[in-house]
XYZ file of C-alpha atoms in Angstrom:
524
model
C -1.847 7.048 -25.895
C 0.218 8.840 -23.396
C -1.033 11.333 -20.639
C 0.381 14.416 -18.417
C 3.295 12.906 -16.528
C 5.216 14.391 -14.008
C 7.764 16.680 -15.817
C 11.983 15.337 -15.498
C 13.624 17.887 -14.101
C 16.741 16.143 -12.785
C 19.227 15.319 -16.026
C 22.060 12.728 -14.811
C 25.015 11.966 -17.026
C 25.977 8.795 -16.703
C 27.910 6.233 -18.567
C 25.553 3.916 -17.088
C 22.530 4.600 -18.901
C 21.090 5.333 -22.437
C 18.148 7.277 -22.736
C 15.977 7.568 -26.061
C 12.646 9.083 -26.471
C 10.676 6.395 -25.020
C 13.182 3.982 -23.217
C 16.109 4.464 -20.315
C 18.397 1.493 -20.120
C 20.635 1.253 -17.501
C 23.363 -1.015 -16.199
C 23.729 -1.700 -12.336
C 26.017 -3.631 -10.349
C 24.134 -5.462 -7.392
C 26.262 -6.280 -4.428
C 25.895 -7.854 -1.358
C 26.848 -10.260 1.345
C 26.663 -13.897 1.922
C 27.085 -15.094 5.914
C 27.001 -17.861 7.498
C 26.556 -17.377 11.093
C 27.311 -20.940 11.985
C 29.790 -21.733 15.279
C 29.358 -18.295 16.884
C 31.398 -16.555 13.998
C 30.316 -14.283 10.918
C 31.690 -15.945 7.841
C 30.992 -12.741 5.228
C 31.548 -13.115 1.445
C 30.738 -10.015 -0.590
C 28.832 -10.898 -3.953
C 27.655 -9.203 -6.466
C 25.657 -9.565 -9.932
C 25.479 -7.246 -13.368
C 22.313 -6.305 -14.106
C 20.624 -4.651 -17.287
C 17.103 -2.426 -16.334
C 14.669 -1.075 -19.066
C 12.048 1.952 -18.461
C 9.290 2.496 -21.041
C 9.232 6.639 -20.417
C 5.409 6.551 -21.602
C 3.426 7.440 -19.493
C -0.450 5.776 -20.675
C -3.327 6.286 -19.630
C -4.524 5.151 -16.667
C -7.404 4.117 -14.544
C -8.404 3.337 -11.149
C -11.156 1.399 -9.689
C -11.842 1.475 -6.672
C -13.339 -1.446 -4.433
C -14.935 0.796 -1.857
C -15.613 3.889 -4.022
C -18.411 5.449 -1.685
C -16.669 5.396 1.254
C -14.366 7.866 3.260
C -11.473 6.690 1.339
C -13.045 6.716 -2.040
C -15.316 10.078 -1.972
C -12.059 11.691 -0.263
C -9.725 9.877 -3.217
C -12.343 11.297 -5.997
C -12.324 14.981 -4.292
C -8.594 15.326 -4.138
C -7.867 14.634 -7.985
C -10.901 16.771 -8.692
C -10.025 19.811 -6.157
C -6.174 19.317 -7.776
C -7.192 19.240 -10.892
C -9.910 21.909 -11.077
C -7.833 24.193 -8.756
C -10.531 24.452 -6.205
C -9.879 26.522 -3.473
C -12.130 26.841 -0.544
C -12.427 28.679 2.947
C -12.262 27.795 6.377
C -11.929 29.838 9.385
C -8.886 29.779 9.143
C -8.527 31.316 5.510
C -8.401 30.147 1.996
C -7.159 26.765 1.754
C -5.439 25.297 -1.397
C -5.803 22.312 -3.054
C -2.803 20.035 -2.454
C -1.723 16.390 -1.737
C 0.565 17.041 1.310
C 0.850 13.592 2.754
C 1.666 11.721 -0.557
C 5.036 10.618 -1.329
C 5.197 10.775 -5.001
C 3.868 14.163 -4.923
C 4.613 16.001 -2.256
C 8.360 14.615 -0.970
C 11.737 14.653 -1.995
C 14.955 12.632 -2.857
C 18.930 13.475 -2.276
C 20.418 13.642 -6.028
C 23.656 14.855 -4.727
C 25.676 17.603 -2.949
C 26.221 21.364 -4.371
C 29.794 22.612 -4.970
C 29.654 23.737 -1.578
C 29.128 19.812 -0.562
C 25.585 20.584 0.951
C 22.922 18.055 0.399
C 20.815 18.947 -3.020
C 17.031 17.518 -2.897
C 14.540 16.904 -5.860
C 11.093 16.579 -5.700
C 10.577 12.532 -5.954
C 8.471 12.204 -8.469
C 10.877 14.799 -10.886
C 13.694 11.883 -11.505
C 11.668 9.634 -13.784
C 7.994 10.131 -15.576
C 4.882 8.934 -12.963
C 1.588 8.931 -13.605
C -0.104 12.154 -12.348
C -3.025 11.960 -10.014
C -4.920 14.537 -11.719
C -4.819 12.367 -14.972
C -6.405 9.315 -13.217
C -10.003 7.655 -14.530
C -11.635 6.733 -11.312
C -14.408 4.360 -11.257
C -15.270 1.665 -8.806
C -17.412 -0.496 -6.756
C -19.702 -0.336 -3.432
C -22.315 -2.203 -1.503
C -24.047 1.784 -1.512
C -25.819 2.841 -4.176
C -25.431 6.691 -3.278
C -24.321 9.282 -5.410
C -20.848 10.315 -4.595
C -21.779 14.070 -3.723
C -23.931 11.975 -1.118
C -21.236 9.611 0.148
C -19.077 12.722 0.403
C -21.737 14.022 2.790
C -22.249 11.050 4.739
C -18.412 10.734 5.270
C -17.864 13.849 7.010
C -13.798 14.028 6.317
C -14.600 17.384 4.515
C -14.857 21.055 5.280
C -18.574 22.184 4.527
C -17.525 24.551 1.621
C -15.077 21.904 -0.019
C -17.772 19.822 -0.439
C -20.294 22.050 -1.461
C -17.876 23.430 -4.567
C -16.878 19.578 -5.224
C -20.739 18.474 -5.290
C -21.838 19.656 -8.751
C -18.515 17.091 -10.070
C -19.433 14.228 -7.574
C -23.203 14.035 -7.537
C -23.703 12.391 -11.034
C -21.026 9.126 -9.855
C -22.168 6.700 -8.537
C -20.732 2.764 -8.150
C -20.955 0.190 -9.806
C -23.010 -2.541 -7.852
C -20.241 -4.413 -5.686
C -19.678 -8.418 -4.340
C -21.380 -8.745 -0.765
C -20.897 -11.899 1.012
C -22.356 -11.063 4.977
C -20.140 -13.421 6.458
C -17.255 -11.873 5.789
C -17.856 -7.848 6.969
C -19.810 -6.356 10.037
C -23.710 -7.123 10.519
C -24.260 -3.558 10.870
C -23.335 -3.192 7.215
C -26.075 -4.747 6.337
C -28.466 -1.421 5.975
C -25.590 -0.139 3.253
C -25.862 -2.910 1.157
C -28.303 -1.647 -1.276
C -26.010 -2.334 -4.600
C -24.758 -5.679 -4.551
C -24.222 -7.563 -8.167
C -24.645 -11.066 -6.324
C -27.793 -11.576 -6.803
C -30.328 -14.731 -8.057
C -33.074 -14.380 -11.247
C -35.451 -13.474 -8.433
C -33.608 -10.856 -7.379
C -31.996 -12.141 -3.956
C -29.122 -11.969 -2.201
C -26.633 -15.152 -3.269
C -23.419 -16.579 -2.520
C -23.817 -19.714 -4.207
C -22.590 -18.445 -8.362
C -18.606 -16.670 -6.782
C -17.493 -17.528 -10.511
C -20.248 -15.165 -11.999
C -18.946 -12.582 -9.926
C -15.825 -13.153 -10.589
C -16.376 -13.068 -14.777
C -18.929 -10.278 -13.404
C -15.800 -8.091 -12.499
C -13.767 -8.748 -15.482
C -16.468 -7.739 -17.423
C -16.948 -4.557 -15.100
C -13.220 -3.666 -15.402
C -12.968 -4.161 -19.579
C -16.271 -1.780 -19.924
C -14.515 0.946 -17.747
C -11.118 0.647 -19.691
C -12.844 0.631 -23.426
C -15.191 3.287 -22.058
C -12.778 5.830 -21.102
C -10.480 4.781 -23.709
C -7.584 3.668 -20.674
C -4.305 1.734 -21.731
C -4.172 0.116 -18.448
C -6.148 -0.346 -15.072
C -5.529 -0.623 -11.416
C -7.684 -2.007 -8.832
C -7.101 -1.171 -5.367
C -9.491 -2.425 -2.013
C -10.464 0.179 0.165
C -13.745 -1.283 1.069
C -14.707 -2.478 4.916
C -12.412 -4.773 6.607
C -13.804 -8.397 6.193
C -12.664 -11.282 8.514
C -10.191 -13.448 8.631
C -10.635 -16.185 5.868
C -9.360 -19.898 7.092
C -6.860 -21.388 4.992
C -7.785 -24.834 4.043
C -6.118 -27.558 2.829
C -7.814 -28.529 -1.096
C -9.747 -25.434 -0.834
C -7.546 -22.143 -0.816
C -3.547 -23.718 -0.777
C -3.179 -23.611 -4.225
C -4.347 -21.672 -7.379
C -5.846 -24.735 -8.703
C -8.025 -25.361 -5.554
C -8.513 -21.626 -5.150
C -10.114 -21.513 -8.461
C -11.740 -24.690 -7.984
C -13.312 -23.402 -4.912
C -14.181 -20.170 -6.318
C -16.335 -22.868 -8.890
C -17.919 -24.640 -5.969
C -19.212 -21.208 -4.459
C -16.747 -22.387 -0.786
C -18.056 -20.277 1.848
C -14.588 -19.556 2.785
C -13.808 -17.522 -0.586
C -14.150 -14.252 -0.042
C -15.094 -10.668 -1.532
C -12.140 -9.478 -2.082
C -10.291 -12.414 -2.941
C -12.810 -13.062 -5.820
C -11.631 -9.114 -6.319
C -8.194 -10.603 -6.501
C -8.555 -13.385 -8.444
C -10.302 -11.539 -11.226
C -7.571 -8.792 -11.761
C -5.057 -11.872 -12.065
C -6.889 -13.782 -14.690
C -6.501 -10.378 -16.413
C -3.128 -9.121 -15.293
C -4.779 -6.002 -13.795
C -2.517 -4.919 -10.893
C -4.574 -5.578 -7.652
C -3.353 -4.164 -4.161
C -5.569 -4.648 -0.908
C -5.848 -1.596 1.487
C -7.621 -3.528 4.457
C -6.076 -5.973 6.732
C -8.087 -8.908 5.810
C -6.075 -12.190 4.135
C -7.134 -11.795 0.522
C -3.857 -13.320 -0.238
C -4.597 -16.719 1.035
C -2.164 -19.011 -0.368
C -3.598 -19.861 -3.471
C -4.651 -16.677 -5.062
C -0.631 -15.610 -4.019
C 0.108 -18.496 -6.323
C -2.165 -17.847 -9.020
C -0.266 -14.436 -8.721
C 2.859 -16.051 -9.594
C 1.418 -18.269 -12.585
C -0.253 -15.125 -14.438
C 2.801 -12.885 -13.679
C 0.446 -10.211 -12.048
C 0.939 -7.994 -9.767
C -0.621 -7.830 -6.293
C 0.353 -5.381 -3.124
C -0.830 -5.694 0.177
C -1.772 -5.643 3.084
C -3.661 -2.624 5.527
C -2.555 0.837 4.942
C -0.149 2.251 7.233
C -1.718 5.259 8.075
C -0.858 6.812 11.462
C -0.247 4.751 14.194
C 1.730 1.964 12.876
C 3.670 3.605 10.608
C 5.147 5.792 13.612
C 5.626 2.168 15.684
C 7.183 0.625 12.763
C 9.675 4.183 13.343
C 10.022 4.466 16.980
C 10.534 0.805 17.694
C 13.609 0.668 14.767
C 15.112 3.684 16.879
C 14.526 1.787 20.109
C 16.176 -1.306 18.885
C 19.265 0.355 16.982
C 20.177 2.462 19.814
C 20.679 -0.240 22.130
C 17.244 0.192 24.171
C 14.868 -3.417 24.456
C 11.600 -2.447 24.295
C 9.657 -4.789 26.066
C 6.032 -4.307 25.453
C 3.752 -1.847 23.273
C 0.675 -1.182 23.937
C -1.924 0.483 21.351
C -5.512 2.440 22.037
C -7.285 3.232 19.356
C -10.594 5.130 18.756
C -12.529 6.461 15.915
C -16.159 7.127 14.662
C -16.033 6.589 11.079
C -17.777 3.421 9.603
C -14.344 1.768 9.555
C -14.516 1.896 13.252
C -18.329 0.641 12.941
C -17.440 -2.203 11.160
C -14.518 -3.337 13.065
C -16.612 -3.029 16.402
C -17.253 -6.676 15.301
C -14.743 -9.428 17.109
C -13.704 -11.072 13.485
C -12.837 -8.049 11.701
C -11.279 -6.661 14.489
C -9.322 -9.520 14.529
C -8.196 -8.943 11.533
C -7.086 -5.477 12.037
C -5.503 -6.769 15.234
C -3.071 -9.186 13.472
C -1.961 -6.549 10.687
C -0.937 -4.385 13.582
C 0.919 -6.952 15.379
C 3.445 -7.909 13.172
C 5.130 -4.765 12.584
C 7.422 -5.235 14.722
C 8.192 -8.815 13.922
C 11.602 -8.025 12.211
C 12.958 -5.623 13.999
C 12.888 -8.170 17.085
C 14.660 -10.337 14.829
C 17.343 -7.388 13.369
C 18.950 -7.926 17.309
C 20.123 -10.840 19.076
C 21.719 -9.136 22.207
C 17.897 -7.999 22.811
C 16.061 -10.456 21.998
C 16.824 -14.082 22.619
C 15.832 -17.644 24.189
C 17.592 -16.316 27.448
C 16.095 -12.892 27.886
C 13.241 -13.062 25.937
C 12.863 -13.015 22.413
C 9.247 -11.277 21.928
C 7.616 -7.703 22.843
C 4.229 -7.774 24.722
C 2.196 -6.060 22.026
C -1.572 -5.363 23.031
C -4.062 -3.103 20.556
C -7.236 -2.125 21.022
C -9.557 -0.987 19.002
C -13.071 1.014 19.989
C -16.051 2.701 18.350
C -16.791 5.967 19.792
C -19.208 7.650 16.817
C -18.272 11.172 17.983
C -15.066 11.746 17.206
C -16.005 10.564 13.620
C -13.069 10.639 11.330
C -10.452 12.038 14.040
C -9.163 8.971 15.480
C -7.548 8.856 18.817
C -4.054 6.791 18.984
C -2.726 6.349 22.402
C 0.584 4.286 22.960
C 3.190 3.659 25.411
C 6.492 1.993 24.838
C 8.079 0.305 27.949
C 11.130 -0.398 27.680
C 14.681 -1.859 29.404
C 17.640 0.193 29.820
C 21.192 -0.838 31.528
C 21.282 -2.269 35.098
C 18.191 -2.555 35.651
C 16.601 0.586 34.407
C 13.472 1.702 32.425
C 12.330 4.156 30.136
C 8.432 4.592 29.311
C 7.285 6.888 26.123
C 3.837 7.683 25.592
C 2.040 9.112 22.679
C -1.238 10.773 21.674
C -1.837 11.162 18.224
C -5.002 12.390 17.085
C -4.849 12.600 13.150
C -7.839 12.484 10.495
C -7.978 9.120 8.936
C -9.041 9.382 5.508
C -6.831 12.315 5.296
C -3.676 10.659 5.903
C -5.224 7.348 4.249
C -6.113 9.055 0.903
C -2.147 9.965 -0.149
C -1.483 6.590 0.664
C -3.849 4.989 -2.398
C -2.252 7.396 -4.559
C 1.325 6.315 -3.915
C 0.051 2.643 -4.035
C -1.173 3.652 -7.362
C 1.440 5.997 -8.709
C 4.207 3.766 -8.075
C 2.214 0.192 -9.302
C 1.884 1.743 -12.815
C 5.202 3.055 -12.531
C 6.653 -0.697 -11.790
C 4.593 -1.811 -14.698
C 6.950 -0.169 -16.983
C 10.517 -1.610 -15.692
C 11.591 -4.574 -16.962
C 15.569 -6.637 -16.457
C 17.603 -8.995 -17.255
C 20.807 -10.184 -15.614
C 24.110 -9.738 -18.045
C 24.227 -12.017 -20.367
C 20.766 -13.507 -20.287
C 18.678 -13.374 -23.580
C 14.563 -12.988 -22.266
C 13.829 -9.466 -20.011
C 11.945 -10.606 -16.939
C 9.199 -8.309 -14.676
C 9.291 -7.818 -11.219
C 7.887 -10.863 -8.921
C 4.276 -10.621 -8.805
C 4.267 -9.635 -5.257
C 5.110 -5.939 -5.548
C 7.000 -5.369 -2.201
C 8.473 -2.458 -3.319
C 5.301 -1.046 -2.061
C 5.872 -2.038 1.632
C 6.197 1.208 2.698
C 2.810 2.211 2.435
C 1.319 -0.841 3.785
C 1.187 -2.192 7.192
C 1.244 -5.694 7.109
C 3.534 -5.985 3.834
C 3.619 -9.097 1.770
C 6.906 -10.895 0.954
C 7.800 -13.414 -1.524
C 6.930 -17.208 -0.221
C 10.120 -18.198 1.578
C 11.494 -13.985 2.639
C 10.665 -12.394 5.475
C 8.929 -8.882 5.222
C 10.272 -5.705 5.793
C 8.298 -3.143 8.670
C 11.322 -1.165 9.309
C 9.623 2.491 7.981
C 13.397 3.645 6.869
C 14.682 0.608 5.289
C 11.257 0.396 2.971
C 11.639 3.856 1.710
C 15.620 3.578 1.243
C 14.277 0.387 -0.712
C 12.434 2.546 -3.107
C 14.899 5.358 -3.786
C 17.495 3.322 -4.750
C 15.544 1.611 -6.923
C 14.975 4.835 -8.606
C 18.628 6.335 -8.314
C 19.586 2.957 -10.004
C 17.700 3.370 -12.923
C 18.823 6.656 -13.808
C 23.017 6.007 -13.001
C 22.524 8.166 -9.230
C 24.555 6.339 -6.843
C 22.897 4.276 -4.178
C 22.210 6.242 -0.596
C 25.198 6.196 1.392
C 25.655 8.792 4.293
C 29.721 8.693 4.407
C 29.990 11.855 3.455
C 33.564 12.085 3.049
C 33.489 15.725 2.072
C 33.166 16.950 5.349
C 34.153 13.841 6.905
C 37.814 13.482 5.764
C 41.254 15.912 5.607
């Protein structure tokens, strides 16, 4: 069954691809470089490999559960696709407002295709160049610890204007979640007045960690009811839930997908929510991606990952702050300039900022932040090194203040060394609504997941198509604390993550691959 798609409004002729009704195959040379840096010299050997893509151009149709559903992320998630789809305007003081979803890439930005005859750049909107699943099409279930209606949740959030949510409430107030996995350990104590609709629980009705595999079977029989129910062709799950803790990775408990899943048998008080989240999509191949900074990902649910073939994205959405560090620092670094310590204020009044008033999930959120600017120290050996100093002094903090409620308050200043001795200090204050720049975010994560699902390659000559590797970092560019294949070393740089994704997209339709010579202008 195939849904509403985005319409194609960009036709490319190309010798490079065949289209049909339902498939695009397309040939693509991959180059690059080979260097060994050994002995203070660049030894460079250009390389490159034929490859053959397939796109299924079906769009199916699609669902999206939500781990998290009545919170700000998940009532503000259910009101966009309903205010988009329903064309609900409403009024603020400062006039009629809309419905839109400025602040998503798929949806609201665009991609060079080319130059006019003139040789000015020519943009298309990005999600024009190759069918994507539109948000207004999505099924959206989920979980939460709350049993409140969403119309409720909504209310209790406080993202939205007053008369948004009072034209959205007659849609909302009839959803509510589906009973969700709460292990205390692993979030805030002050959650524990939420948790009124937890699926963990004994014969006599009580709170238990001790059966993890039940909820774990629990879930996949959760996410099989929603997809026969509503009649769906495939299913994402994404975590937007509270941040939990850190989980410790032990050796014979969470190293390896066989003592993952053991553990998850034995009821191990270090296996968490949202790793038993995790683990369940895999057994199932349902795409999982984790929107919090905790380690769901431990070691061994990243292998069982790999085994199944299924794909996971993570971690922490990069939201505000970070995503303009994981900017600024790359402009710092490429223009010569050694910043040499960041520090981050943060404050907000949501219940994200509740919950992360506790030491271990701040943690958490702490380390996600860190390491954004972990390769970008490594991009530049004249800055950084064993003689100067080969690290930035990064400091965040993170504070509850419960009246500024979704508006948080960023604060940073970058200090940095110029030549001979010099400095340079930039400071910023950034005060942006969370689940409001959050919320675009899940639907990229989303939109571009099922659109992943449907690519499939094969180097020239080889006889079996392969899918991507399980770990989706393609999606790095929403995500703060990206995760790379075992062995590779992620990408924060904001620019080189989204010139990652649109020439993966260029590619598959026979667009050339972003290059900024323009000779045109450039040359006699």
């Amino acid at each position: 069954m195939t849904t509403d798609s985005s319409p194609i409004t960009v036709h490319v002729t190309s010798d490079k691809c065949q289209w049909s009704e339902d498939t695009l195959k397309t040939k693509f040379t991959y180059e690059n470089s080979i260097v060994d840096a050994s002995n203070g010299r660049y030894e460079v050997k250009p390389v490159s490999e034929e490859f053959e893509f397939t796109v299924d151009l079906k769009v199916q149709k699609t669902g999206l559960l939500l781990v998290g559903l009545g919170g700000n992320n998940g009532t503000t998630m259910i009101a966009a696709t309903l205010a988009n789809k329903h064309d609900i305007s409403f009024e603020t003081k400062e006039g009629t407002i809309k419905p839109n979803y400025y602040g998503s890439v798929t949806q609201s930005s665009t991609i060079k295709i080319g130059i006019d005859a003139t040789g000015n750049d020519v943009y298309a909107p990005f999600n024009s160049i190759l069918p994507m699943v539109n948000p207004n099409d999505l099924v959206i279930g989920g979980w939460d610890i709350s049993s409140a209606n969403l119309a409720d949740s909504m209310k209790r959030a406080k993202v939205l204007d007053v008369n948004l949510q009072q034209r959205l409430a007659p849609y909302m107030k009839e959803m509510r979640p589906m009973p969700s996995v709460y292990y205390p350990d692993f979030i805030a104590a002050n959650q524990e007045e939420r948790a009124d609709n937890v699926l963990n629980v004994d014969a006599a009705g009580q709170l238990t960690d001790k059966n993890k595999w039940a909820d774990v079977e629990r879930i996949r029989a959760d996410i099989k009811q929603f997809k026969e129910a509503n009649g769906l062709d495939k299913v994402i799950v994404l975590w937007t839930a509270n941040t939990e803790r850190y989980a410790e990775i032990i050796e014979g408990v969470n190293d390896t997908a066989e003592n993952v899943l053991k553990a998850v048998k034995e009821s191990h008080f270090e296996v968490s929510p949202s790793s038993v989240f995790a683990i369940a999509c895999i057994l199932d191949n349902i795409p999982y991606i984790n929107g919090s900074p905790q380690n769901t990902f431990v070691p061994g649910v990243l292998e069982l990952a790999e085994q199944y073939g299924s794909f996971i994205g993570g971690d922490d959405f990069k939201s505000g702050q970070t995503k303009i560090k994981s900017v600024l620092a790359q402009f710092l670094v490429d223009a010569g300039i050694r910043p040499v310590s960041i520090a981050s204020y943060n404050h907000l009044g949501n219940n994200d900022g509740y919950n992360l008033s506790a030491p271990k999930q701040f943690r958490s959120k702490e380390i996600s932040k860190s390491c954004v600017v972990d390769d970008i120290i490594e991009s530049n050996q004249i800055l950084y090194n064993d003689k100067v100093g080969n690290k930035i002094d990064h400091c965040i903090v993170i504070k509850y203040v419960p009246a500024v409620g979704d508006s948080k308050v960023a604060m940073d200043e970058y200090y940095s060394e110029l030549m001979l001795g010099g400095h340079n200090r930039i400071s910023i204050h950034n005060v942006c609504e969370d689940s409001l720049l959050a919320t675009p975010l899940i639907i990229d994560l989303v939109v571009m997941a099922e659109f992943f699902q449907r690519i499939s390659y094969k180097k020239v000559g080889a006889a079996k198509e392969e899918n991507f590797y399980a770990v989706l970092s393609f999606l790095s560019y929403w995500l703060k604390a990206p995760l790379s294949r075992p062995g590779f070393n992620p990408i924060n740089g904001l620019n080189k993550q989204r010139v990652g994704v649109e020439n993966m997209i260029k590619l598959l339709v026979g667009l050339p691959i972003n290059n900024e010579l323009r000779f045109e202008e450039r040359l006699v």
